[in-house]
Short mmCIF file of C-alpha atoms in Angstrom, two decimals:
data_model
loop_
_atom_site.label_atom_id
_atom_site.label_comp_id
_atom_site.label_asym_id
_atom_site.label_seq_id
_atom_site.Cartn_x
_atom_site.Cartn_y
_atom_site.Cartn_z
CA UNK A 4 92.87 122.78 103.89
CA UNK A 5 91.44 119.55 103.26
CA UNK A 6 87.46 119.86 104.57
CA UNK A 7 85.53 118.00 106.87
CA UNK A 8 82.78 117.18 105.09
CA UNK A 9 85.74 116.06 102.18
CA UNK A 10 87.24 113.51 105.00
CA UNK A 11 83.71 112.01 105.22
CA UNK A 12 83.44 111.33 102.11
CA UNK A 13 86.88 110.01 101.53
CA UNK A 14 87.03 107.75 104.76
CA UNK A 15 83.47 106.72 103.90
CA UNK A 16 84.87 105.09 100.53
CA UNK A 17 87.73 103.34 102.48
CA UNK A 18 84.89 101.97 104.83
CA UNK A 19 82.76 100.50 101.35
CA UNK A 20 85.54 99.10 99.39
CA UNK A 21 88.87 98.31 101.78
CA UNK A 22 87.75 97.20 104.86
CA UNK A 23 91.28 95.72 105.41
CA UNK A 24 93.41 98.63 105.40
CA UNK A 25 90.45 100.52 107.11
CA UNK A 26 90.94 98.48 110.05
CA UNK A 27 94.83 99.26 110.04
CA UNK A 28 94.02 102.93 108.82
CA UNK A 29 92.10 103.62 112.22
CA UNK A 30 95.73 102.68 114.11
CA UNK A 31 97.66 105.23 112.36
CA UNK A 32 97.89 108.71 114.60
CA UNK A 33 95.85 111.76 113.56
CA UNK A 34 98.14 113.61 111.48
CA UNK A 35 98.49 110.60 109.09
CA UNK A 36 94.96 108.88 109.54
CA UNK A 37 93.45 111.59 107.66
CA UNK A 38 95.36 112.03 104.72
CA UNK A 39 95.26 108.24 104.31
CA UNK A 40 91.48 108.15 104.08
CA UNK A 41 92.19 111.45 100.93
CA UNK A 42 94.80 108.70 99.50
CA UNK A 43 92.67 105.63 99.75
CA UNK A 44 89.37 107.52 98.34
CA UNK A 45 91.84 108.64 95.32
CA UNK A 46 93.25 105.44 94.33
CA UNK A 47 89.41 104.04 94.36
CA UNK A 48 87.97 106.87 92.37
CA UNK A 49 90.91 105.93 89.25
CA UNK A 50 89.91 102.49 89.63
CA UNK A 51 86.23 103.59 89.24
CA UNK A 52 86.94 104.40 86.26
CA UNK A 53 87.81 101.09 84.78
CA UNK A 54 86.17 98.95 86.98
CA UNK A 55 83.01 100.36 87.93
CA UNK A 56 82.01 101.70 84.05
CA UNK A 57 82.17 98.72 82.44
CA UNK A 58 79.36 100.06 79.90
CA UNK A 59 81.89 102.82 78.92
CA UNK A 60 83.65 102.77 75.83
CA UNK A 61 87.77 102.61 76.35
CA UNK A 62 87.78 106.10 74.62
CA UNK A 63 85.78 107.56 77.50
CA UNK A 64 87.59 105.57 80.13
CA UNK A 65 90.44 106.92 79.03
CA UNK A 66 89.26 110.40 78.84
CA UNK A 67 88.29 110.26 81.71
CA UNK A 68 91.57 109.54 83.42
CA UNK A 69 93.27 111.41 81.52
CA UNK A 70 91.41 114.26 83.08
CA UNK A 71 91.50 112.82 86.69
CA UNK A 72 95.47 112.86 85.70
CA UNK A 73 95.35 116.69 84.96
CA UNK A 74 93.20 117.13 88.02
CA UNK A 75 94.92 114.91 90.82
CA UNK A 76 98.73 116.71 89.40
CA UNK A 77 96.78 119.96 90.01
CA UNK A 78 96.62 121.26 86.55
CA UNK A 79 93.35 121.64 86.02
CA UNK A 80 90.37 122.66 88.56
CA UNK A 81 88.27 120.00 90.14
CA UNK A 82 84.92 119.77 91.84
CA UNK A 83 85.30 116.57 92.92
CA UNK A 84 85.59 116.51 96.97
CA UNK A 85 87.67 113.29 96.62
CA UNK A 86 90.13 114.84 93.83
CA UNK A 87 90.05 118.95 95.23
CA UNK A 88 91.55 116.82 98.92
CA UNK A 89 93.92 114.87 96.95
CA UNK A 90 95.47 117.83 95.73
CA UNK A 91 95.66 119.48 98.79
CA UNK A 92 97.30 116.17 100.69
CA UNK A 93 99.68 115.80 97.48
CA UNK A 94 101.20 119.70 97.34
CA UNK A 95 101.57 119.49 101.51
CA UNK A 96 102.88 116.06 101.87
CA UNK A 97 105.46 116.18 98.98
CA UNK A 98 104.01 113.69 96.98
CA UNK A 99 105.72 113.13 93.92
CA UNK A 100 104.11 113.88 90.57
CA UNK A 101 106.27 110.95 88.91
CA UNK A 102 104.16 108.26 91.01
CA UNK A 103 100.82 109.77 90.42
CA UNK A 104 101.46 109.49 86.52
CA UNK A 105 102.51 106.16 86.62
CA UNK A 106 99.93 104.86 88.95
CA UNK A 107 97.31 106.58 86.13
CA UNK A 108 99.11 104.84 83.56
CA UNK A 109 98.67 101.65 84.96
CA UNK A 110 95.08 102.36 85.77
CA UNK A 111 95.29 103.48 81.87
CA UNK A 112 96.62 99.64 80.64
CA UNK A 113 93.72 98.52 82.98
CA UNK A 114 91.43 99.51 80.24
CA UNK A 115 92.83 96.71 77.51
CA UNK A 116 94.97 94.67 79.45
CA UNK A 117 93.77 91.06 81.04
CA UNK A 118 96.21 89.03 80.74
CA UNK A 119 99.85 88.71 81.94
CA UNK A 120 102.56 86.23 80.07
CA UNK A 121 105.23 86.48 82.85
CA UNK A 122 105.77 87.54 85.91
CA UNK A 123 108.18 90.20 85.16
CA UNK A 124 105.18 91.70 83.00
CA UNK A 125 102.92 91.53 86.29
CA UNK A 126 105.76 93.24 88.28
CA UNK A 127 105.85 96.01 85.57
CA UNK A 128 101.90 96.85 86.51
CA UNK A 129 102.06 96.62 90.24
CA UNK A 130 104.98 98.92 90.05
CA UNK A 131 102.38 101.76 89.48
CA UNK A 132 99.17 99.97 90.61
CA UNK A 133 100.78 98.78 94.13
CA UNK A 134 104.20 100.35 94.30
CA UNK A 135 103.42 103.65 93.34
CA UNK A 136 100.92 103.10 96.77
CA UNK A 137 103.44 102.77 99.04
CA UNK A 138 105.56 105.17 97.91
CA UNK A 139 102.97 107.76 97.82
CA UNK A 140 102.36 106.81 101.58
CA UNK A 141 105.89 106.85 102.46
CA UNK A 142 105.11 110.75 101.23
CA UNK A 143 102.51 111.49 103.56
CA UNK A 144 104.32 109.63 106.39
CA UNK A 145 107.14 111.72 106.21
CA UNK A 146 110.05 109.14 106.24
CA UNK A 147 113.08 110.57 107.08
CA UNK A 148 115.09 108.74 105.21
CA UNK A 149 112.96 107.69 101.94
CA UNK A 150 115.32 106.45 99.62
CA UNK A 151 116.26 103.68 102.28
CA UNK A 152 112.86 102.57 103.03
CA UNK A 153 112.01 102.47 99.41
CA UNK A 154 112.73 99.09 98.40
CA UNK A 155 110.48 97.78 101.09
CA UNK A 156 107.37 99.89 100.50
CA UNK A 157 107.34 98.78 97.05
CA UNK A 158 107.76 95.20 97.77
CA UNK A 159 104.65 95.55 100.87
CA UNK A 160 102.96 97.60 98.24
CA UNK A 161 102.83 93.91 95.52
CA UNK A 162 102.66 92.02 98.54
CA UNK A 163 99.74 93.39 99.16
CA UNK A 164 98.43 93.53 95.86
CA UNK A 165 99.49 90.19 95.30
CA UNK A 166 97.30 88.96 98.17
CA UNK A 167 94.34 90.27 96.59
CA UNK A 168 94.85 88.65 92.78
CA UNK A 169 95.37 85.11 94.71
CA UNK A 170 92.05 86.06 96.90
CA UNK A 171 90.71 87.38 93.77
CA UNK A 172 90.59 85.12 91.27
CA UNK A 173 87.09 84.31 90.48
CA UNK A 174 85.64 87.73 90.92
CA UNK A 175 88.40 89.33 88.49
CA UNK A 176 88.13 86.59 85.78
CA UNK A 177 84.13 86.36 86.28
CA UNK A 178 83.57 90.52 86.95
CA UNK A 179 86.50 91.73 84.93
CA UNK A 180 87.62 89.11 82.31
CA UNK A 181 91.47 89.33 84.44
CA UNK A 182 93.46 86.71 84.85
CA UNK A 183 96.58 88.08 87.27
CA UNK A 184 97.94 84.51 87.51
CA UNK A 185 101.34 84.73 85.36
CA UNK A 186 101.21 83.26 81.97
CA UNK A 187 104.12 81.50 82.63
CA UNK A 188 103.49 80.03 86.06
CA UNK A 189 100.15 78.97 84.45
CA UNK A 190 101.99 77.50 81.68
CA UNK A 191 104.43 75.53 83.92
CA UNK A 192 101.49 74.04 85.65
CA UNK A 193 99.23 73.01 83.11
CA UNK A 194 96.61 75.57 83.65
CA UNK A 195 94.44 77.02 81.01
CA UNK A 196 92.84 79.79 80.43
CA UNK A 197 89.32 77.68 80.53
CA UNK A 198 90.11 75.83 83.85
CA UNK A 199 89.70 79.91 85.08
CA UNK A 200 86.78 80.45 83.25
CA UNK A 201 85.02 77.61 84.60
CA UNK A 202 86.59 77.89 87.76
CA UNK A 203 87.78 74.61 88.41
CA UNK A 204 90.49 74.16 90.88
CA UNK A 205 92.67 71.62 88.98
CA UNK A 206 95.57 70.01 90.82
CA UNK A 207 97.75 71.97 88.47
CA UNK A 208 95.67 74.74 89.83
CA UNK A 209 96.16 74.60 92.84
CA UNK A 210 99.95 73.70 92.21
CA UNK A 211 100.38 77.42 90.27
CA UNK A 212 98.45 79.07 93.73
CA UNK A 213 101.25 77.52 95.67
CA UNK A 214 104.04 79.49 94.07
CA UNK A 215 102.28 82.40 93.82
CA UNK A 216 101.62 82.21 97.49
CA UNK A 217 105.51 81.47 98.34
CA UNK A 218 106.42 84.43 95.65
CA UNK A 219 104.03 86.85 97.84
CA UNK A 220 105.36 85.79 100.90
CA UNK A 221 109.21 86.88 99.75
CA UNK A 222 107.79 90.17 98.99
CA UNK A 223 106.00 90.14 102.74
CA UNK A 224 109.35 89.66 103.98
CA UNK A 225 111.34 92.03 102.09
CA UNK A 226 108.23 94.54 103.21
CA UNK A 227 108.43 94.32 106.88
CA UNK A 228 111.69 94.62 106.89
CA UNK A 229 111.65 98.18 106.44
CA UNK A 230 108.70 99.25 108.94
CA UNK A 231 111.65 100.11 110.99
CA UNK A 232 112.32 103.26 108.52
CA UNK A 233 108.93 104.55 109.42
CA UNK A 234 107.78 107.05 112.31
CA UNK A 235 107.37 105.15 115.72
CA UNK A 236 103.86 105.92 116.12
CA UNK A 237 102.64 104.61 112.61
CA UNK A 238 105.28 101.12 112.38
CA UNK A 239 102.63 99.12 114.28
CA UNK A 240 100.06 100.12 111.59
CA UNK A 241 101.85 99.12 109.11
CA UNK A 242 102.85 96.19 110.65
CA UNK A 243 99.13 95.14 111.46
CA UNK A 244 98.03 95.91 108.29
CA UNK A 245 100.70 93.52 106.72
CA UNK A 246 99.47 90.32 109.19
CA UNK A 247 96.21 91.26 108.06
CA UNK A 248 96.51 90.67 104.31
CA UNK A 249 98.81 87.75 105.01
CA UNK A 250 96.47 86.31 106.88
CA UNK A 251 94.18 85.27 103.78
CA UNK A 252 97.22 82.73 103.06
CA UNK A 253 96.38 80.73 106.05
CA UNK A 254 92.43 80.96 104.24
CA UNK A 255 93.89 79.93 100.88
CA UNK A 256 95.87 77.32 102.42
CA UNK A 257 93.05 75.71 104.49
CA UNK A 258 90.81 75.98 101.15
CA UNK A 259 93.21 73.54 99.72
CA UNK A 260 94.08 76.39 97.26
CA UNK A 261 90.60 76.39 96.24
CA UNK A 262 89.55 80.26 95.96
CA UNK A 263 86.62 79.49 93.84
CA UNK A 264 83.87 77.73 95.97
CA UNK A 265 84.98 79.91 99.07
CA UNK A 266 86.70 83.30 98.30
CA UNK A 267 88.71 83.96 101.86
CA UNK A 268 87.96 86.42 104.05
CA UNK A 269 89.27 87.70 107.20
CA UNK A 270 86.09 88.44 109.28
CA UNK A 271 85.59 91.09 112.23
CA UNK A 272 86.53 88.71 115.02
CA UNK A 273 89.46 87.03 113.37
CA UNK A 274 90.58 90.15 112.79
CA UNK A 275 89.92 91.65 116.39
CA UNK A 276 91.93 88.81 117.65
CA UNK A 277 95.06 89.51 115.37
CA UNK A 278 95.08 92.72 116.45
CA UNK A 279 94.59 91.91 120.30
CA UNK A 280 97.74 89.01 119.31
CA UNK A 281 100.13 91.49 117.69
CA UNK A 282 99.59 94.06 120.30
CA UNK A 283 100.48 91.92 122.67
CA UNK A 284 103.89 90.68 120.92
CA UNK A 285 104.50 94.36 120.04
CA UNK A 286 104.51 94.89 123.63
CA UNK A 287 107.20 92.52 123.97
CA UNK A 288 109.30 93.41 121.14
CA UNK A 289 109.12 96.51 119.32
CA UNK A 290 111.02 94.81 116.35
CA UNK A 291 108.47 94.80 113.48
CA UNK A 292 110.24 91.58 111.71
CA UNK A 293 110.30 89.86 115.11
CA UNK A 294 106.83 90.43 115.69
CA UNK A 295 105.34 89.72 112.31
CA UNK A 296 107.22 86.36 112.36
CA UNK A 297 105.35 85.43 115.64
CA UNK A 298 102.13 86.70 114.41
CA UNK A 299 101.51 86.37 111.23
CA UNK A 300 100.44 83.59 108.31
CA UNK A 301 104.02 83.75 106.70
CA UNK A 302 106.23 81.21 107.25
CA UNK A 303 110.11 81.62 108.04
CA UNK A 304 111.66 78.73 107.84
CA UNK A 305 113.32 78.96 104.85
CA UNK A 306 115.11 82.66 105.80
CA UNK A 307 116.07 84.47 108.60
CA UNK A 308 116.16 88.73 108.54
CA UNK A 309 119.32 89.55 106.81
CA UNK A 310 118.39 87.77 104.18
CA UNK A 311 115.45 89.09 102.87
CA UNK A 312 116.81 92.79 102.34
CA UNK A 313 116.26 94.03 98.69
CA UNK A 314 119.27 93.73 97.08
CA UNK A 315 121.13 97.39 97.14
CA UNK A 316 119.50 98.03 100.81
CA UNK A 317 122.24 98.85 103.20
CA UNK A 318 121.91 97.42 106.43
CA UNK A 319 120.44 99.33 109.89
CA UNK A 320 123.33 100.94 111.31
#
């Protein structure tokens, strides 16, 4: 059984580095709170290794990993409080060994990857850095029907992440030497790799933002639309968690796109109040796509429900 003093540990990493999905964490009932905080602490203790050691050599980064790999799949012993809990969550929730490995791979490409040419490149990473997230916590949910809900945990899963590189951009390039925004939508916009570096919001800038915003809000869509697959008592989690992150596109927007003078953030009150707001439309309606449309910073107008299934997902019954 996972320990006490291990949850401590583990929600006290969630607290340091995600306040975000903290905030939505705290929603979710018992059963699932707790093995989210073992999940979260995981995924930050991988990314540790990459982005916290910068004064290790790639050899021991990936040594590293390699043996976090062995330990989080449980084939080697651990002493780690974060790692000896993951293992524990992983074997009782089901989670699958195939989306562990490829969410340490990506961590893996991490180590000498900075830049990406396309999109479809970028999608190719988030499907184990983000993806593999929300599959995993489809796992420790228990969805009855996971195959079905899939689709639209991995799109919320590079929703999310996609959020972050857009709120990101001056800490990655200036902390990490990343540049998430695609090559190519870079490229059709007339941005260059120095404008980053110097972190001057050009019009063309501020031009390749927009369509990464618009991009990120199709996944948001696609994402909510399957909160209806989860338990009852964890949808309006999920669902809060989602008008959270969205709600740093309203920031972006007001910033004029520009995310290097003024990184967004979602402070305590703004957040309080989007909780108190979606509560109270939850209330009304417990239709998650209903809600978020009321609620949150993505805008519909362009697309109505139906339309923003994954293609493949069978409708609700």
């Amino acid at each position: 059984m996972v320990t006490d003093r291990q949850l401590r540990r583990s929600k006290a990493i969630q607290q340091r580095t995600g306040r975000t999905f903290h905030f939505a964490t705290r929603l979710l009932p018992k059963r699932i709170r707790q093995p989210t905080y073992v999940l979260y602490a995981f995924f930050r203790v991988a990314d540790e290794v990459v982005d916290g050691a910068t004064d290790a050599p790639p050899e021991e980064q990936r040594e590293r990993l390699e043996r976090l790999r062995a330990e989080a799949l449980g084939r080697k012993e651990t002493d780690d409080e974060v790692l000896a809990a993951f293992q524990e969550v992983s074997e009782e929730r089901g989670i699958p060994d195939e989306e562990i490995e490829i969410f340490i791979d990506a961590m893996l490409s991490d180590i000498e990857k900075s830049r990406w040419e396309s999109y479809d490149e970028l999608e190719e990473y988030m499907r184990g850095s983000a993806a593999a997230v929300g599959v995993m916590m489809q796992a420790v949910m228990s969805v009855e029907d996971p195959e079905r809900a899939k689709p639209h945990a991995v799109a919320l899963g590079e929703a999310f992440q996609l959020t972050n590189f857009l709120r990101d951009v001056r800490e990655d390039i200036e902390d990490h030497d990343r540049i998430y925004l695609p090559g190519d939508t870079r490229d059709r916009h007339g941005v260059t790799e120095a404008d980053v570096r110097r972190c001057n919001p050009t019009d063309g800038f501020r031009a390749a933002m927009a369509d990464e915003l618009r991009r990120a809000e199709r996944k948001y869509r696609e994402g909510v639309a399957g909160i209806e697959y989860l338990p009852e008592d964890c949808q309006f989690a999920v669902l809060y968690a989602a008008v959270l992150y969205a709600e740093h596109h309203r920031l972006v927007r007001a910033l004029d796109y520009d995310v290097f003078s003024s990184p967004p953030e979602v402070g305590a009150f703004r957040a309080a109040w989007l909780w108190a707001k979606t509560r109270w439309y939850w209330r009304k309606s417990r239709d998650p796509v209903t809600v978020f449309r009321a609620v949150s910073a993505i805008p519909y107008a362009e697309s109505g429900r139906a339309n923003h299934r994954p293609e493949g997902t069978p409708q609700a019954d």
